[in-house]
Amino acid sequence: MTDAPDATRRPGSRASNRRSFRQRHPMVVWSVVLIVLLPLVGGAAYAFNLKRKLDDVETVKLNPQSEPDPDEGRALNILLLGSDKGEPQEGQSKNTTISEDAASGDWPNGKYRSDTLMVVHIPADRKKVYLVSLPRDSFVPIYDENGKTTHSEKINAAFSAGGPLGAINTVENLTGLKMDHLAIIDWEGFKDLSSAVGGVEVTIPQSFYDPKQKVQWDAGTQTLEGKKALAYVRTRYGLVGGDFDRIKRQQNFMRSLMGKMLSSGVTTSPTRLTRTVTALTENLTVDEGWSGTAMAKLAVSLRGVRTDDVTFMTAPVQGTDTDPTYGSIVVLQEDKMSELFTALSRDRMAQYLEKYPDDVLPDPEDVN
């Protein structure tokens, strides 16, 4: 899986030849900002306000090199990380941001946890979007910020130990795809976003109790916002599939959130649009090379995309196992992984999905 075609990945160390980070990232911008931006319906004031807020997003400096509008007319691969803040180790500050810690030159190993990793592929024609979740317990070679690996571990350790570059290097070597962009969103952002749009509707097929969060989920359709929305995307205890079902919940929430934004007038309401963009940008970290103008251009290029044009999937899994050092792990199905990410790189997902129609996220009413 590491010998990808030249067109799909960059050889050598990520630190030496990466384009500016903010110039390669909008997943969260895609799942939310992109959608928020989409139908800017003649609103110059909206566009100006959105650009100003996007320009104020926290950034991570990966490389001083920049390129003018590198994304236009080509396919994009975006890595989205959903990050929690764990307890800092002794001597680490609790108050610094991801941006500040990345800029310090001394990444605080263990302070941040990325339990959500998603690869988003946007074809050059901007007519479809494919989102593939990588289970956080996937046992893979972990690459550091210099593109070197010494051992295998659960994939969520890549960001925790190696920061943004470590996460990118690990995912690139796993998938064989070059990541053009990176977006990191604090999980609190889901809580704020759900409130900004007036709640997100989900369906719970069967009642169950989450002992970890002490939440009773009753069967039926519910409109979630705030803490309850955050609890929904973080639930894995009480679910038959554990973390695999949590991944489906996260994708289902994003799907419903996008649908809400597109159908409820969020993008045409100045007040709701402002609240939504504010909620996103206050919880988002991107690379410093990605300007507000460039993000807006990408969003506008996706204005024709609707929820039916977005395919949500999980990386192929062979099964689970127990490692003597790292405990319960997820074993990925390497041959099918290669098939999937090759199809993404060559924009042949129609053929892949025809072969594996059951690999996509189930209908909303079937996601527990």
mmCIF file of C-alpha atoms in Angstrom:
data_model
loop_
_atom_site.group_PDB
_atom_site.id
_atom_site.type_symbol
_atom_site.label_atom_id
_atom_site.label_comp_id
_atom_site.label_asym_id
_atom_site.label_seq_id
_atom_site.Cartn_x
_atom_site.Cartn_y
_atom_site.Cartn_z
ATOM 1 C CA MET A 1 0.000 0.000 0.000
ATOM 2 C CA THR A 2 2.925 2.295 0.272
ATOM 3 C CA ASP A 3 3.872 2.115 -3.419
ATOM 4 C CA ALA A 4 1.204 4.463 -4.754
ATOM 5 C CA PRO A 5 1.269 5.958 -8.255
ATOM 6 C CA ASP A 6 3.277 9.174 -8.606
ATOM 7 C CA ALA A 7 0.130 11.146 -9.244
ATOM 8 C CA THR A 8 -1.426 10.236 -5.925
ATOM 9 C CA ARG A 9 1.294 10.818 -3.374
ATOM 10 C CA ARG A 10 4.373 12.825 -2.716
ATOM 11 C CA PRO A 11 7.678 10.977 -2.306
ATOM 12 C CA GLY A 12 10.027 11.513 0.586
ATOM 13 C CA SER A 13 9.574 13.380 3.811
ATOM 14 C CA ARG A 14 6.405 15.345 4.285
ATOM 15 C CA ALA A 15 8.334 18.085 6.087
ATOM 16 C CA SER A 16 10.544 18.861 3.094
ATOM 17 C CA ASN A 17 8.137 19.213 0.211
ATOM 18 C CA ARG A 18 4.648 19.928 1.562
ATOM 19 C CA ARG A 19 2.681 22.848 0.320
ATOM 20 C CA SER A 20 1.534 25.256 2.977
ATOM 21 C CA PHE A 21 -0.813 23.561 5.366
ATOM 22 C CA ARG A 22 -3.665 25.881 5.249
ATOM 23 C CA GLN A 23 -3.438 25.575 1.546
ATOM 24 C CA ARG A 24 -4.478 22.031 1.772
ATOM 25 C CA HIS A 25 -7.288 21.527 4.057
ATOM 26 C CA PRO A 26 -11.043 21.828 4.303
ATOM 27 C CA MET A 27 -12.713 18.739 5.510
ATOM 28 C CA VAL A 28 -14.459 20.375 8.292
ATOM 29 C CA VAL A 29 -14.697 23.260 5.925
ATOM 30 C CA TRP A 30 -16.263 20.797 3.661
ATOM 31 C CA SER A 31 -18.684 19.131 6.001
ATOM 32 C CA VAL A 32 -19.755 22.417 7.438
ATOM 33 C CA VAL A 33 -18.134 25.521 6.091
ATOM 34 C CA LEU A 34 -18.254 24.264 2.589
ATOM 35 C CA ILE A 35 -21.922 23.613 3.008
ATOM 36 C CA VAL A 36 -22.433 26.864 4.846
ATOM 37 C CA LEU A 37 -20.798 28.678 1.987
ATOM 38 C CA LEU A 38 -22.495 26.794 -0.755
ATOM 39 C CA PRO A 39 -25.476 28.775 -1.891
ATOM 40 C CA LEU A 40 -24.190 32.245 -1.166
ATOM 41 C CA VAL A 41 -27.136 33.300 -3.324
ATOM 42 C CA GLY A 42 -25.973 36.661 -4.465
ATOM 43 C CA GLY A 43 -24.966 37.673 -0.962
ATOM 44 C CA ALA A 44 -21.816 39.751 -1.246
ATOM 45 C CA ALA A 45 -22.154 40.683 2.425
ATOM 46 C CA TYR A 46 -22.374 37.000 3.348
ATOM 47 C CA ALA A 47 -19.283 36.224 1.319
ATOM 48 C CA PHE A 48 -17.322 39.081 2.872
ATOM 49 C CA ASN A 49 -18.367 38.106 6.385
ATOM 50 C CA LEU A 50 -17.543 34.459 5.768
ATOM 51 C CA LYS A 51 -14.131 35.273 4.278
ATOM 52 C CA ARG A 52 -13.291 37.498 7.252
ATOM 53 C CA LYS A 53 -14.168 34.748 9.702
ATOM 54 C CA LEU A 54 -12.276 32.103 7.754
ATOM 55 C CA ASP A 55 -9.232 34.341 7.682
ATOM 56 C CA ASP A 56 -9.312 34.372 11.490
ATOM 57 C CA VAL A 57 -9.214 30.563 11.827
ATOM 58 C CA GLU A 58 -6.364 29.168 13.946
ATOM 59 C CA THR A 59 -3.573 27.932 11.699
ATOM 60 C CA VAL A 60 -0.671 25.506 11.765
ATOM 61 C CA LYS A 61 2.570 26.318 9.968
ATOM 62 C CA LEU A 62 3.957 23.301 8.159
ATOM 63 C CA ASN A 63 6.003 24.894 5.413
ATOM 64 C CA PRO A 64 6.575 28.549 4.476
ATOM 65 C CA GLN A 65 6.196 27.736 0.798
ATOM 66 C CA SER A 66 2.902 28.791 -0.776
ATOM 67 C CA GLU A 67 1.320 28.355 -4.171
ATOM 68 C CA PRO A 68 -1.424 30.441 -5.821
ATOM 69 C CA ASP A 69 -4.743 28.620 -5.813
ATOM 70 C CA PRO A 70 -3.258 25.102 -6.123
ATOM 71 C CA ASP A 71 -6.616 23.307 -5.906
ATOM 72 C CA GLU A 72 -8.420 24.667 -8.935
ATOM 73 C CA GLY A 73 -9.213 22.102 -11.598
ATOM 74 C CA ARG A 74 -7.870 19.042 -9.818
ATOM 75 C CA ALA A 75 -9.022 16.360 -7.407
ATOM 76 C CA LEU A 76 -8.423 16.892 -3.690
ATOM 77 C CA ASN A 77 -7.737 14.613 -0.735
ATOM 78 C CA ILE A 78 -8.425 16.083 2.677
ATOM 79 C CA LEU A 79 -7.642 14.673 6.096
ATOM 80 C CA LEU A 80 -10.134 15.596 8.804
ATOM 81 C CA LEU A 81 -9.221 15.043 12.427
ATOM 82 C CA GLY A 82 -11.702 15.324 15.268
ATOM 83 C CA SER A 83 -9.633 16.155 18.329
ATOM 84 C CA ASP A 84 -10.270 15.947 22.047
ATOM 85 C CA LYS A 85 -7.970 17.543 24.576
ATOM 86 C CA GLY A 86 -6.674 14.995 27.047
ATOM 87 C CA GLU A 87 -4.948 15.906 30.273
ATOM 88 C CA PRO A 88 -1.520 17.450 29.560
ATOM 89 C CA GLN A 89 1.474 15.728 31.004
ATOM 90 C CA GLU A 90 3.407 17.341 33.837
ATOM 91 C CA GLY A 91 4.857 20.650 32.726
ATOM 92 C CA GLN A 92 2.544 21.022 29.728
ATOM 93 C CA SER A 93 0.234 23.995 29.541
ATOM 94 C CA LYS A 94 -3.494 23.379 29.586
ATOM 95 C CA ASN A 95 -4.274 26.688 27.940
ATOM 96 C CA THR A 96 -2.276 26.614 24.710
ATOM 97 C CA THR A 97 -4.022 25.792 21.440
ATOM 98 C CA ILE A 98 -3.098 23.221 18.813
ATOM 99 C CA SER A 99 -1.762 26.085 16.711
ATOM 100 C CA GLU A 100 0.438 27.378 19.525
ATOM 101 C CA ASP A 101 1.706 23.926 20.467
ATOM 102 C CA ALA A 102 2.553 23.095 16.849
ATOM 103 C CA ALA A 103 4.443 26.387 16.498
ATOM 104 C CA SER A 104 6.433 25.845 19.692
ATOM 105 C CA GLY A 105 8.677 23.209 18.136
ATOM 106 C CA ASP A 106 7.982 20.932 21.097
ATOM 107 C CA TRP A 107 4.760 19.046 20.390
ATOM 108 C CA PRO A 108 3.174 17.924 23.694
ATOM 109 C CA ASN A 109 3.016 14.149 23.322
ATOM 110 C CA GLY A 110 -0.284 12.900 24.713
ATOM 111 C CA LYS A 111 -2.008 16.237 25.220
ATOM 112 C CA TYR A 112 -4.298 15.926 22.196
ATOM 113 C CA ARG A 113 -6.236 12.846 21.143
ATOM 114 C CA SER A 114 -7.672 12.318 17.690
ATOM 115 C CA ASP A 115 -10.291 9.612 17.963
ATOM 116 C CA THR A 116 -11.757 10.531 14.585
ATOM 117 C CA LEU A 117 -9.838 10.365 11.304
ATOM 118 C CA MET A 118 -11.568 10.803 7.978
ATOM 119 C CA VAL A 119 -10.193 10.997 4.445
ATOM 120 C CA VAL A 120 -12.314 13.105 2.108
ATOM 121 C CA HIS A 121 -11.873 12.833 -1.643
ATOM 122 C CA ILE A 122 -13.311 15.512 -3.925
ATOM 123 C CA PRO A 123 -13.055 14.690 -7.656
ATOM 124 C CA ALA A 124 -11.855 17.332 -10.069
ATOM 125 C CA ASP A 125 -15.348 17.844 -11.518
ATOM 126 C CA ARG A 126 -16.667 18.676 -7.982
ATOM 127 C CA LYS A 127 -19.826 16.639 -8.579
ATOM 128 C CA LYS A 128 -19.290 14.043 -5.826
ATOM 129 C CA VAL A 129 -17.640 13.769 -2.438
ATOM 130 C CA TYR A 130 -16.371 10.572 -0.816
ATOM 131 C CA LEU A 131 -15.649 10.334 2.897
ATOM 132 C CA VAL A 132 -13.801 7.334 4.351
ATOM 133 C CA SER A 133 -13.405 6.941 8.121
ATOM 134 C CA LEU A 134 -10.317 5.233 9.512
ATOM 135 C CA PRO A 135 -11.125 3.400 12.782
ATOM 136 C CA ARG A 136 -9.101 4.930 15.603
ATOM 137 C CA ASP A 137 -7.840 1.504 16.771
ATOM 138 C CA SER A 138 -6.490 0.546 13.341
ATOM 139 C CA PHE A 139 -3.087 -1.054 13.935
ATOM 140 C CA VAL A 140 -0.717 0.576 11.440
ATOM 141 C CA PRO A 141 2.878 1.812 11.109
ATOM 142 C CA ILE A 142 3.099 5.208 12.816
ATOM 143 C CA TYR A 143 5.128 7.875 11.011
ATOM 144 C CA ASP A 144 6.610 10.914 12.732
ATOM 145 C CA GLU A 145 6.818 14.521 11.546
ATOM 146 C CA ASN A 146 9.937 13.662 9.551
ATOM 147 C CA GLY A 147 8.269 10.841 7.658
ATOM 148 C CA LYS A 148 10.042 8.058 9.541
ATOM 149 C CA THR A 149 8.539 5.022 11.247
ATOM 150 C CA THR A 150 9.903 2.755 13.963
ATOM 151 C CA HIS A 151 6.865 0.768 15.081
ATOM 152 C CA SER A 152 3.166 0.031 14.604
ATOM 153 C CA GLU A 153 0.456 1.265 16.946
ATOM 154 C CA LYS A 154 -3.167 2.367 16.959
ATOM 155 C CA ILE A 155 -3.603 5.067 14.343
ATOM 156 C CA ASN A 156 -4.923 7.653 16.805
ATOM 157 C CA ALA A 157 -1.406 7.770 18.274
ATOM 158 C CA ALA A 158 -0.108 9.439 15.109
ATOM 159 C CA PHE A 159 -1.581 12.832 15.959
ATOM 160 C CA SER A 160 -1.166 12.491 19.709
ATOM 161 C CA ALA A 161 2.566 11.767 19.428
ATOM 162 C CA GLY A 162 3.558 13.339 16.123
ATOM 163 C CA GLY A 163 1.204 16.277 15.738
ATOM 164 C CA PRO A 164 -0.336 17.358 12.419
ATOM 165 C CA LEU A 165 2.584 16.209 10.269
ATOM 166 C CA GLY A 166 2.782 12.866 12.019
ATOM 167 C CA ALA A 167 -0.909 12.280 11.338
ATOM 168 C CA ILE A 168 -0.581 13.251 7.685
ATOM 169 C CA ASN A 169 2.511 11.108 7.122
ATOM 170 C CA THR A 170 0.840 8.114 8.747
ATOM 171 C CA VAL A 171 -2.363 8.409 6.710
ATOM 172 C CA GLU A 172 -0.493 9.007 3.467
ATOM 173 C CA ASN A 173 1.647 5.922 3.934
ATOM 174 C CA LEU A 174 -1.395 3.869 4.907
ATOM 175 C CA THR A 175 -3.612 4.925 2.015
ATOM 176 C CA GLY A 176 -1.085 5.724 -0.691
ATOM 177 C CA LEU A 177 -2.870 9.043 -1.231
ATOM 178 C CA LYS A 178 -1.275 12.454 -0.971
ATOM 179 C CA MET A 179 -3.240 14.596 1.474
ATOM 180 C CA ASP A 180 -3.752 18.025 -0.029
ATOM 181 C CA HIS A 181 -5.423 19.503 3.014
ATOM 182 C CA LEU A 182 -5.793 19.014 6.730
ATOM 183 C CA ALA A 183 -8.535 20.222 9.051
ATOM 184 C CA ILE A 184 -8.646 19.725 12.800
ATOM 185 C CA ILE A 185 -11.876 20.415 14.654
ATOM 186 C CA ASP A 186 -12.346 20.305 18.397
ATOM 187 C CA TRP A 187 -15.206 17.969 19.301
ATOM 188 C CA GLU A 188 -16.834 20.872 21.123
ATOM 189 C CA GLY A 189 -17.432 22.229 17.653
ATOM 190 C CA PHE A 190 -20.124 19.639 17.006
ATOM 191 C CA LYS A 191 -21.980 20.864 20.057
ATOM 192 C CA ASP A 192 -21.765 24.495 18.982
ATOM 193 C CA LEU A 193 -22.621 23.778 15.352
ATOM 194 C CA SER A 194 -25.708 21.770 16.231
ATOM 195 C CA SER A 195 -27.027 24.689 18.280
ATOM 196 C CA ALA A 196 -26.148 27.237 15.607
ATOM 197 C CA VAL A 197 -28.344 25.507 13.008
ATOM 198 C CA GLY A 198 -31.218 24.973 15.433
ATOM 199 C CA GLY A 199 -30.677 21.279 16.065
ATOM 200 C CA VAL A 200 -29.881 18.219 13.956
ATOM 201 C CA GLU A 201 -32.429 15.451 13.402
ATOM 202 C CA VAL A 202 -31.406 11.811 13.884
ATOM 203 C CA THR A 203 -33.322 8.562 14.276
ATOM 204 C CA ILE A 204 -32.533 6.010 16.996
ATOM 205 C CA PRO A 205 -33.736 2.578 15.709
ATOM 206 C CA GLN A 206 -33.624 0.836 19.105
ATOM 207 C CA SER A 207 -33.501 2.083 22.677
ATOM 208 C CA PHE A 208 -30.292 1.513 24.639
ATOM 209 C CA TYR A 209 -28.282 2.952 27.510
ATOM 210 C CA ASP A 210 -24.751 4.369 27.284
ATOM 211 C CA PRO A 211 -23.134 3.584 30.667
ATOM 212 C CA LYS A 212 -20.019 5.634 29.904
ATOM 213 C CA GLN A 213 -21.844 8.927 29.314
ATOM 214 C CA LYS A 214 -24.875 7.912 31.407
ATOM 215 C CA VAL A 215 -27.267 8.695 28.569
ATOM 216 C CA GLN A 216 -30.486 6.849 27.765
ATOM 217 C CA TRP A 217 -31.184 6.783 24.023
ATOM 218 C CA ASP A 218 -34.865 6.155 23.301
ATOM 219 C CA ALA A 219 -36.015 4.800 19.956
ATOM 220 C CA GLY A 220 -37.490 7.358 17.606
ATOM 221 C CA THR A 221 -36.619 10.545 15.779
ATOM 222 C CA GLN A 222 -34.961 13.249 17.854
ATOM 223 C CA THR A 223 -33.631 16.729 17.220
ATOM 224 C CA LEU A 224 -30.276 17.054 18.953
ATOM 225 C CA GLU A 225 -28.249 20.104 19.837
ATOM 226 C CA GLY A 226 -25.647 21.168 22.339
ATOM 227 C CA LYS A 227 -24.457 18.551 24.824
ATOM 228 C CA LYS A 228 -26.892 15.907 23.571
ATOM 229 C CA ALA A 229 -25.519 16.266 20.031
ATOM 230 C CA LEU A 230 -21.976 15.898 21.321
ATOM 231 C CA ALA A 231 -23.018 12.818 23.303
ATOM 232 C CA TYR A 232 -24.511 11.324 20.129
ATOM 233 C CA VAL A 233 -21.293 11.532 18.090
ATOM 234 C CA ARG A 234 -19.181 10.269 21.009
ATOM 235 C CA THR A 235 -21.313 7.264 21.980
ATOM 236 C CA ARG A 236 -19.818 3.802 21.587
ATOM 237 C CA TYR A 237 -20.737 2.030 24.835
ATOM 238 C CA GLY A 238 -24.086 0.296 24.619
ATOM 239 C CA LEU A 239 -23.786 -0.056 20.844
ATOM 240 C CA VAL A 240 -23.465 -3.583 19.454
ATOM 241 C CA GLY A 241 -20.689 -2.550 17.079
ATOM 242 C CA GLY A 242 -18.823 -0.381 19.593
ATOM 243 C CA ASP A 243 -16.452 2.000 17.852
ATOM 244 C CA PHE A 244 -17.635 0.883 14.402
ATOM 245 C CA ASP A 245 -21.149 2.013 15.290
ATOM 246 C CA ARG A 246 -19.761 5.264 16.682
ATOM 247 C CA ILE A 247 -18.161 5.947 13.295
ATOM 248 C CA LYS A 248 -21.545 5.445 11.654
ATOM 249 C CA ARG A 249 -23.110 7.857 14.151
ATOM 250 C CA GLN A 250 -20.517 10.499 13.396
ATOM 251 C CA GLN A 251 -21.084 10.151 9.666
ATOM 252 C CA ASN A 252 -24.843 10.095 10.125
ATOM 253 C CA PHE A 253 -24.698 13.288 12.169
ATOM 254 C CA MET A 254 -22.610 15.009 9.504
ATOM 255 C CA ARG A 255 -25.019 13.866 6.806
ATOM 256 C CA SER A 256 -27.992 15.226 8.722
ATOM 257 C CA LEU A 257 -26.169 18.448 9.541
ATOM 258 C CA MET A 258 -25.414 19.061 5.877
ATOM 259 C CA GLY A 259 -29.004 18.325 4.954
ATOM 260 C CA LYS A 260 -30.221 20.782 7.575
ATOM 261 C CA MET A 261 -27.978 23.517 6.254
ATOM 262 C CA LEU A 262 -29.066 22.970 2.680
ATOM 263 C CA SER A 263 -32.799 22.714 3.318
ATOM 264 C CA SER A 264 -33.614 24.983 6.235
ATOM 265 C CA GLY A 265 -32.489 28.374 5.046
ATOM 266 C CA VAL A 266 -29.274 28.458 7.064
ATOM 267 C CA THR A 267 -27.350 29.832 4.119
ATOM 268 C CA THR A 268 -29.941 32.506 3.377
ATOM 269 C CA SER A 269 -30.395 33.699 6.953
ATOM 270 C CA PRO A 270 -27.740 36.266 7.928
ATOM 271 C CA THR A 271 -28.172 35.549 11.638
ATOM 272 C CA ARG A 272 -28.062 31.761 11.402
ATOM 273 C CA LEU A 273 -25.280 31.824 8.816
ATOM 274 C CA THR A 274 -23.171 34.027 11.078
ATOM 275 C CA ARG A 275 -23.772 31.781 14.102
ATOM 276 C CA THR A 276 -22.899 28.677 12.103
ATOM 277 C CA VAL A 277 -19.706 30.053 10.600
ATOM 278 C CA THR A 278 -18.667 31.444 13.993
ATOM 279 C CA ALA A 279 -19.248 28.071 15.662
ATOM 280 C CA LEU A 280 -17.112 26.381 13.040
ATOM 281 C CA THR A 281 -14.222 28.815 12.902
ATOM 282 C CA GLU A 282 -13.893 29.037 16.673
ATOM 283 C CA ASN A 283 -13.303 25.283 16.849
ATOM 284 C CA LEU A 284 -11.203 24.812 13.722
ATOM 285 C CA THR A 285 -7.465 24.699 13.024
ATOM 286 C CA VAL A 286 -6.153 24.718 9.462
ATOM 287 C CA ASP A 287 -2.856 25.286 7.668
ATOM 288 C CA GLU A 288 -1.747 28.868 7.284
ATOM 289 C CA GLY A 289 -1.500 28.641 3.494
ATOM 290 C CA TRP A 290 -5.245 28.185 3.066
ATOM 291 C CA SER A 291 -6.768 31.636 2.765
ATOM 292 C CA GLY A 292 -10.385 32.547 3.382
ATOM 293 C CA THR A 293 -10.707 33.433 -0.284
ATOM 294 C CA ALA A 294 -9.377 30.047 -1.396
ATOM 295 C CA MET A 295 -11.700 28.209 0.989
ATOM 296 C CA ALA A 296 -14.643 30.173 -0.315
ATOM 297 C CA LYS A 297 -13.702 29.365 -3.904
ATOM 298 C CA LEU A 298 -13.629 25.665 -3.130
ATOM 299 C CA ALA A 299 -16.970 25.933 -1.377
ATOM 300 C CA VAL A 300 -18.546 27.725 -4.308
ATOM 301 C CA SER A 301 -17.146 25.074 -6.671
ATOM 302 C CA LEU A 302 -19.150 22.530 -4.641
ATOM 303 C CA ARG A 303 -22.391 24.495 -4.707
ATOM 304 C CA GLY A 304 -24.090 21.808 -6.787
ATOM 305 C CA VAL A 305 -23.319 19.026 -4.291
ATOM 306 C CA ARG A 306 -26.212 17.711 -2.200
ATOM 307 C CA THR A 307 -26.346 15.069 0.510
ATOM 308 C CA ASP A 308 -27.173 12.378 -2.060
ATOM 309 C CA ASP A 309 -23.907 13.209 -3.804
ATOM 310 C CA VAL A 310 -21.882 12.450 -0.675
ATOM 311 C CA THR A 311 -20.809 8.861 -0.004
ATOM 312 C CA PHE A 312 -19.834 7.919 3.556
ATOM 313 C CA MET A 313 -17.767 4.779 4.125
ATOM 314 C CA THR A 314 -15.439 3.090 6.616
ATOM 315 C CA ALA A 315 -12.048 1.686 5.640
ATOM 316 C CA PRO A 316 -12.235 -2.082 4.967
ATOM 317 C CA VAL A 317 -11.716 -4.077 8.152
ATOM 318 C CA GLN A 318 -10.566 -7.684 8.352
ATOM 319 C CA GLY A 319 -11.407 -8.048 12.028
ATOM 320 C CA THR A 320 -10.206 -7.293 15.537
ATOM 321 C CA ASP A 321 -7.358 -8.706 17.583
ATOM 322 C CA THR A 322 -5.451 -8.163 20.813
ATOM 323 C CA ASP A 323 -1.910 -6.806 20.871
ATOM 324 C CA PRO A 324 0.189 -7.544 23.990
ATOM 325 C CA THR A 325 1.239 -3.895 24.222
ATOM 326 C CA TYR A 326 -1.698 -1.919 22.868
ATOM 327 C CA GLY A 327 -4.651 -4.112 23.757
ATOM 328 C CA SER A 328 -7.680 -4.380 21.479
ATOM 329 C CA ILE A 329 -6.840 -3.391 17.910
ATOM 330 C CA VAL A 330 -8.513 -3.222 14.499
ATOM 331 C CA VAL A 331 -6.897 -5.178 11.667
ATOM 332 C CA LEU A 332 -7.476 -3.526 8.295
ATOM 333 C CA GLN A 333 -8.068 -5.561 5.138
ATOM 334 C CA GLU A 334 -4.994 -4.611 3.140
ATOM 335 C CA ASP A 335 -5.972 -5.873 -0.305
ATOM 336 C CA LYS A 336 -9.357 -4.185 -0.211
ATOM 337 C CA MET A 337 -7.809 -1.026 1.278
ATOM 338 C CA SER A 338 -5.533 -0.864 -1.736
ATOM 339 C CA GLU A 339 -8.492 -1.395 -4.054
ATOM 340 C CA LEU A 340 -10.493 1.372 -2.365
ATOM 341 C CA PHE A 341 -7.810 4.030 -2.301
ATOM 342 C CA THR A 342 -6.676 3.219 -5.821
ATOM 343 C CA ALA A 343 -10.269 3.740 -6.950
ATOM 344 C CA LEU A 344 -10.315 7.082 -5.139
ATOM 345 C CA SER A 345 -7.014 8.196 -6.659
ATOM 346 C CA ARG A 346 -8.196 7.338 -10.159
ATOM 347 C CA ASP A 347 -11.759 8.623 -9.680
ATOM 348 C CA ARG A 348 -13.221 5.169 -10.322
ATOM 349 C CA MET A 349 -15.461 5.006 -7.281
ATOM 350 C CA ALA A 350 -18.557 4.197 -9.336
ATOM 351 C CA GLN A 351 -17.016 0.856 -10.274
ATOM 352 C CA TYR A 352 -15.836 0.200 -6.712
ATOM 353 C CA LEU A 353 -19.268 0.889 -5.231
ATOM 354 C CA GLU A 354 -20.942 -1.276 -7.850
ATOM 355 C CA LYS A 355 -18.704 -4.114 -6.661
ATOM 356 C CA TYR A 356 -19.185 -3.347 -2.934
ATOM 357 C CA PRO A 357 -22.623 -1.716 -2.603
ATOM 358 C CA ASP A 358 -22.955 -2.631 1.071
ATOM 359 C CA ASP A 359 -19.855 -0.673 2.096
ATOM 360 C CA VAL A 360 -21.671 2.659 2.244
ATOM 361 C CA LEU A 361 -23.285 4.203 5.327
ATOM 362 C CA PRO A 362 -26.805 2.777 5.890
ATOM 363 C CA ASP A 363 -29.923 4.912 5.592
ATOM 364 C CA PRO A 364 -30.487 7.363 8.487
ATOM 365 C CA GLU A 365 -33.194 5.236 10.103
ATOM 366 C CA ASP A 366 -30.836 2.236 10.226
ATOM 367 C CA VAL A 367 -27.938 3.914 12.061
ATOM 368 C CA ASN A 368 -28.191 3.131 15.770
#
